[in-house]
Amino acid sequence: MRLLSDEVYRLENVSYAYHAGQAVLDGISLRVPRKEALALLGANGSGKSTLLKIMAALLWPTSGSVYAFGEELTEKRLREAAFAHVFRRRIGFVFQNTDAQLFCPTVWDEVAYGPLQLGMPKDAVRRTVEEVLAFFGLEALRNRPPYRLSGGEKKKVALAAVMAVNPEVLLLDEPTANLDPRSQYWLVTFLQKLHAAGKTIVIATHDLDIVPALARRVLVLGEDHRLLADGSPVEILGNRELLLRANLVHEHYHAHVHADGHEHLHFHHHDHHD
């Protein structure tokens, strides 16, 4: 079966279990069109990170089918060098914990790693790394070991390393986790620009505040590891009962969602203490 021409992903009845009888995902079916800005929203433990890793071919479903760019995504296909090269070139994955992603001795080496793995000529790699370091404002950190950087700097380096191969699709797991407000603002603005430039963005998060800024569509995963809802940020964030059922808010939660010209969304929540 082939995907529609405007689809990046199609998942059909995907389930995953780390241990027998212990489902992390249960019967997930979804489609991701090209140039989508999608948030996978769910409480901790709902399976959203696992779903993102399946889309990145870092995990394989226990059952069900995953299609990417018109091809079924399987372990066997990914062992084919040509297919793997194209897939890894088109998909960028940013881990929640950047320490799991950054392993090279310097920032320069980290940014060069992807292009080198894809077989780019050395001169082209050097040019690309310099351009990416300049774009991300990382020139002063080029010789620093990543483990010596702040959380915000590590996130920038992780993004720079992914963007060095200019992927079509960016998958991000809890992208704003452990970032200070300035770094969060920079990251959200950067991702908005990427989407405006035509990239497909998929984020897994339980941070409701960033959803209106980053997503045009929201999928909600329940604590039963099934898909609870699929809708716009206004529809999802304005549905208090749904958010309660998904354990994304507490019972004293109130949201005010405003859509201005369908472009700008504002989301506020107020905590009431008895």
Coordinates of C-alpha atoms in Angstrom, one line a residue:
M1 CA 0.0 0.0 0.0
R2 CA 1.2 3.5 -0.8
L3 CA 0.7 6.7 1.1
L4 CA -1.1 9.7 -0.4
S5 CA 1.4 12.0 -2.1
D6 CA 1.0 14.7 0.6
E7 CA 1.6 12.3 3.5
V8 CA 4.8 11.9 5.4
Y9 CA 3.5 9.2 7.8
R10 CA 0.7 6.8 8.1
L11 CA 0.4 4.5 11.1
E12 CA -2.1 1.7 11.1
N13 CA -3.2 0.0 14.3
V14 CA 0.3 0.4 15.9
S15 CA 0.8 -1.2 19.3
Y16 CA 4.0 -1.5 21.4
A17 CA 4.8 -3.4 24.6
Y18 CA 8.2 -3.3 26.4
H19 CA 7.2 -6.5 28.2
A20 CA 4.6 -9.1 27.4
G21 CA 1.1 -7.9 28.4
Q22 CA 2.3 -4.4 29.3
A23 CA 1.1 -2.1 26.5
V24 CA 2.7 1.3 26.0
L25 CA 0.8 2.0 22.8
D26 CA -2.5 0.3 21.9
G27 CA -3.9 0.4 18.4
I28 CA -2.7 3.8 17.2
S29 CA -3.7 4.9 13.7
L30 CA -2.8 8.3 12.4
R31 CA -1.7 10.3 9.3
V32 CA 0.8 13.1 9.1
P33 CA 0.5 15.3 6.0
R34 CA 3.5 17.1 4.6
K35 CA 4.2 20.5 6.3
E36 CA 2.1 19.5 9.3
A37 CA 2.7 21.1 12.7
L38 CA 1.5 18.3 15.1
A39 CA 1.6 18.0 18.8
L40 CA 1.4 14.6 20.5
L41 CA -0.1 15.5 23.8
G42 CA -0.3 13.1 26.7
A43 CA 0.5 12.7 30.4
N44 CA 3.8 11.1 31.4
G45 CA 3.7 7.4 30.7
S46 CA 1.0 7.7 28.0
G47 CA 3.3 6.5 25.3
K48 CA 3.9 9.7 23.3
S49 CA 7.7 9.4 23.4
T50 CA 7.5 5.8 22.3
L51 CA 5.3 6.8 19.4
L52 CA 7.8 9.5 18.4
K53 CA 10.6 6.9 18.5
I54 CA 8.7 4.5 16.3
M55 CA 8.2 7.3 13.8
A56 CA 12.0 7.9 13.9
A57 CA 12.6 4.1 13.4
L58 CA 14.4 4.0 16.8
L59 CA 11.8 1.4 18.0
W60 CA 9.7 -1.1 16.1
P61 CA 6.0 -1.7 16.8
T62 CA 5.0 -4.9 18.4
S63 CA 2.1 -5.0 15.9
G64 CA 0.7 -2.8 13.2
S65 CA 2.3 -1.0 10.3
V66 CA 4.2 2.2 9.8
Y67 CA 4.6 3.9 6.4
A68 CA 6.9 6.8 5.8
F69 CA 7.3 8.7 2.5
G70 CA 5.3 6.1 0.6
E71 CA 7.3 3.1 1.9
E72 CA 6.6 0.7 4.7
L73 CA 9.1 1.3 7.5
T74 CA 10.5 -2.1 8.7
E75 CA 13.7 -3.3 10.2
K76 CA 14.4 -5.2 7.0
R77 CA 14.0 -2.1 4.8
L78 CA 16.2 -0.1 7.2
R79 CA 19.0 -2.6 6.8
E80 CA 19.1 -1.7 3.1
A81 CA 21.8 1.0 2.8
A82 CA 20.1 3.1 0.1
F83 CA 16.7 3.2 2.0
A84 CA 18.4 3.9 5.3
H85 CA 20.5 6.7 3.8
V86 CA 17.4 8.4 2.4
F87 CA 15.3 8.0 5.5
R88 CA 17.9 9.2 7.9
R89 CA 18.5 12.2 5.6
R90 CA 14.8 13.2 5.6
I91 CA 14.1 12.7 9.3
G92 CA 15.6 14.5 12.2
F93 CA 15.0 13.4 15.8
V94 CA 15.8 15.5 18.9
F95 CA 15.8 13.6 22.2
Q96 CA 14.2 15.0 25.4
N97 CA 17.5 14.3 27.2
T98 CA 20.2 15.9 25.0
D99 CA 22.9 14.0 26.9
A100 CA 21.6 10.9 25.2
Q101 CA 22.2 12.5 21.8
L102 CA 25.4 14.4 22.2
F103 CA 28.5 12.2 22.3
C104 CA 31.2 13.8 20.2
P105 CA 34.3 15.4 21.8
T106 CA 33.4 19.0 20.6
V107 CA 30.5 21.0 19.4
W108 CA 32.1 21.2 15.9
D109 CA 32.4 17.4 15.7
E110 CA 28.8 17.1 16.9
V111 CA 27.5 19.2 14.0
A112 CA 29.8 17.5 11.5
Y113 CA 28.7 14.0 12.5
G114 CA 25.5 13.7 10.5
P115 CA 26.9 15.1 7.2
L116 CA 29.9 12.8 7.6
Q117 CA 27.7 9.8 8.2
L118 CA 25.7 10.6 5.1
G119 CA 28.9 10.7 3.0
M120 CA 29.2 14.4 2.2
P121 CA 32.6 15.4 0.9
K122 CA 34.9 16.8 3.5
D123 CA 35.0 20.3 2.1
A124 CA 31.2 20.4 2.0
V125 CA 31.0 19.2 5.5
R126 CA 33.3 22.0 6.7
R127 CA 31.3 24.6 4.9
T128 CA 28.0 23.2 6.3
V129 CA 29.3 23.1 9.8
E130 CA 30.5 26.7 9.7
E131 CA 27.2 27.8 8.3
V132 CA 25.2 25.9 10.9
L133 CA 27.4 27.2 13.8
A134 CA 27.0 30.7 12.6
F135 CA 23.2 30.3 12.1
F136 CA 22.8 29.0 15.7
G137 CA 25.2 31.4 17.2
L138 CA 27.5 28.6 18.4
E139 CA 30.8 29.8 16.9
A140 CA 32.3 30.6 20.4
L141 CA 31.4 27.1 21.6
R142 CA 32.9 25.2 18.6
N143 CA 35.8 23.6 20.6
R144 CA 33.8 23.1 23.8
P145 CA 32.8 19.5 24.9
P146 CA 29.0 19.3 24.8
Y147 CA 28.8 17.9 28.4
R148 CA 30.2 21.2 29.6
L149 CA 27.4 23.3 28.2
S150 CA 24.2 24.6 29.8
G151 CA 20.8 23.0 29.1
G152 CA 19.9 25.6 26.6
E153 CA 23.2 25.4 24.8
K154 CA 23.0 21.6 24.7
K155 CA 19.5 21.9 23.1
K156 CA 20.9 24.3 20.5
V157 CA 23.7 22.0 19.7
A158 CA 21.4 19.0 19.4
L159 CA 19.2 21.0 17.0
A160 CA 22.2 22.3 15.0
A161 CA 23.4 18.7 14.6
V162 CA 20.1 17.6 13.3
M163 CA 19.6 20.6 11.0
A164 CA 23.1 20.1 9.5
V165 CA 21.6 17.5 7.2
N166 CA 18.5 19.7 6.5
P167 CA 15.8 17.1 7.2
E168 CA 12.3 17.5 5.8
V169 CA 10.7 16.3 9.1
L170 CA 11.7 17.2 12.6
L171 CA 10.6 15.0 15.5
L172 CA 11.1 16.5 19.0
D173 CA 10.5 14.8 22.3
E174 CA 9.6 17.3 25.1
P175 CA 11.5 20.0 23.4
T176 CA 11.2 22.7 26.1
A177 CA 11.9 20.3 29.1
N178 CA 14.4 21.8 31.5
L179 CA 14.9 25.0 29.5
D180 CA 15.0 28.4 31.1
P181 CA 12.4 31.0 29.8
R182 CA 14.8 32.7 27.4
S183 CA 15.9 29.3 25.8
Q184 CA 12.2 28.2 25.6
Y185 CA 11.3 31.4 23.8
W186 CA 14.2 31.0 21.4
L187 CA 13.3 27.4 20.7
V188 CA 9.6 28.1 20.0
T189 CA 10.5 30.9 17.7
F190 CA 13.0 28.8 15.8
L191 CA 10.5 26.0 15.3
Q192 CA 7.8 28.4 14.1
K193 CA 10.3 29.7 11.5
L194 CA 11.1 26.1 10.4
H195 CA 7.4 25.3 10.0
A196 CA 6.9 28.5 8.1
A197 CA 9.7 27.5 5.8
G198 CA 7.8 24.3 4.9
K199 CA 9.2 21.7 7.4
T200 CA 7.0 19.1 9.0
I201 CA 7.2 19.4 12.8
V202 CA 6.0 16.8 15.2
I203 CA 6.5 17.4 19.0
A204 CA 5.7 15.1 21.9
T205 CA 4.9 17.1 25.0
H206 CA 2.8 17.4 28.1
D207 CA 3.4 21.2 28.3
L208 CA 0.1 22.7 27.3
D209 CA 1.5 26.2 27.2
I210 CA 3.7 25.6 24.1
V211 CA 1.0 23.8 22.1
P212 CA -0.8 26.8 20.6
A213 CA 2.4 28.4 19.5
L214 CA 3.8 25.3 17.8
A215 CA 0.9 23.1 16.6
R216 CA -1.9 23.4 14.1
R217 CA -3.2 20.0 15.0
V218 CA -3.1 18.1 18.3
L219 CA -3.4 14.3 19.0
V220 CA -4.1 13.3 22.6
L221 CA -2.9 10.0 24.0
G222 CA -4.8 8.7 27.0
E223 CA -3.4 6.9 30.0
D224 CA -4.8 3.7 28.5
H225 CA -2.2 4.3 25.7
R226 CA -4.9 4.8 23.1
L227 CA -5.7 7.8 20.9
L228 CA -8.2 9.9 22.7
A229 CA -8.7 12.9 20.4
D230 CA -7.5 14.6 17.2
G231 CA -8.3 18.3 16.7
S232 CA -7.1 21.9 16.5
P233 CA -5.4 23.5 19.5
V234 CA -8.5 25.5 20.2
E235 CA -10.7 22.4 20.2
I236 CA -8.4 20.3 22.3
L237 CA -7.2 22.9 24.8
G238 CA -10.8 24.2 25.2
N239 CA -12.1 20.8 26.2
R240 CA -11.6 20.6 29.9
E241 CA -13.2 17.2 30.3
L242 CA -10.9 15.7 27.7
L243 CA -7.8 17.2 29.4
L244 CA -9.0 15.9 32.8
R245 CA -9.6 12.4 31.3
A246 CA -6.1 12.5 29.8
N247 CA -4.6 13.6 33.2
L248 CA -3.1 16.7 31.6
V249 CA -4.8 19.1 34.0
H250 CA -6.2 18.9 37.5
E251 CA -9.9 19.5 38.5
H252 CA -9.4 23.2 39.4
Y253 CA -8.0 24.0 36.0
H254 CA -9.6 26.6 33.7
A255 CA -8.4 27.5 30.2
H256 CA -9.1 30.5 28.0
V257 CA -8.2 29.9 24.4
H258 CA -8.6 32.7 21.9
A259 CA -8.2 32.4 18.1
D260 CA -7.3 35.7 16.4
G261 CA -7.7 35.3 12.7
H262 CA -6.9 31.6 13.0
E263 CA -3.3 32.5 13.2
H264 CA -2.5 33.5 16.8
L265 CA -3.5 31.4 19.7
H266 CA -3.2 32.4 23.4
F267 CA -3.6 30.0 26.2
H268 CA -3.7 30.7 29.9
H269 CA -4.4 28.6 32.9
H270 CA -5.1 29.7 36.4
D271 CA -4.6 27.6 39.5
H272 CA -7.2 28.0 42.3
H273 CA -6.2 27.0 45.8
D274 CA -9.0 26.0 48.2

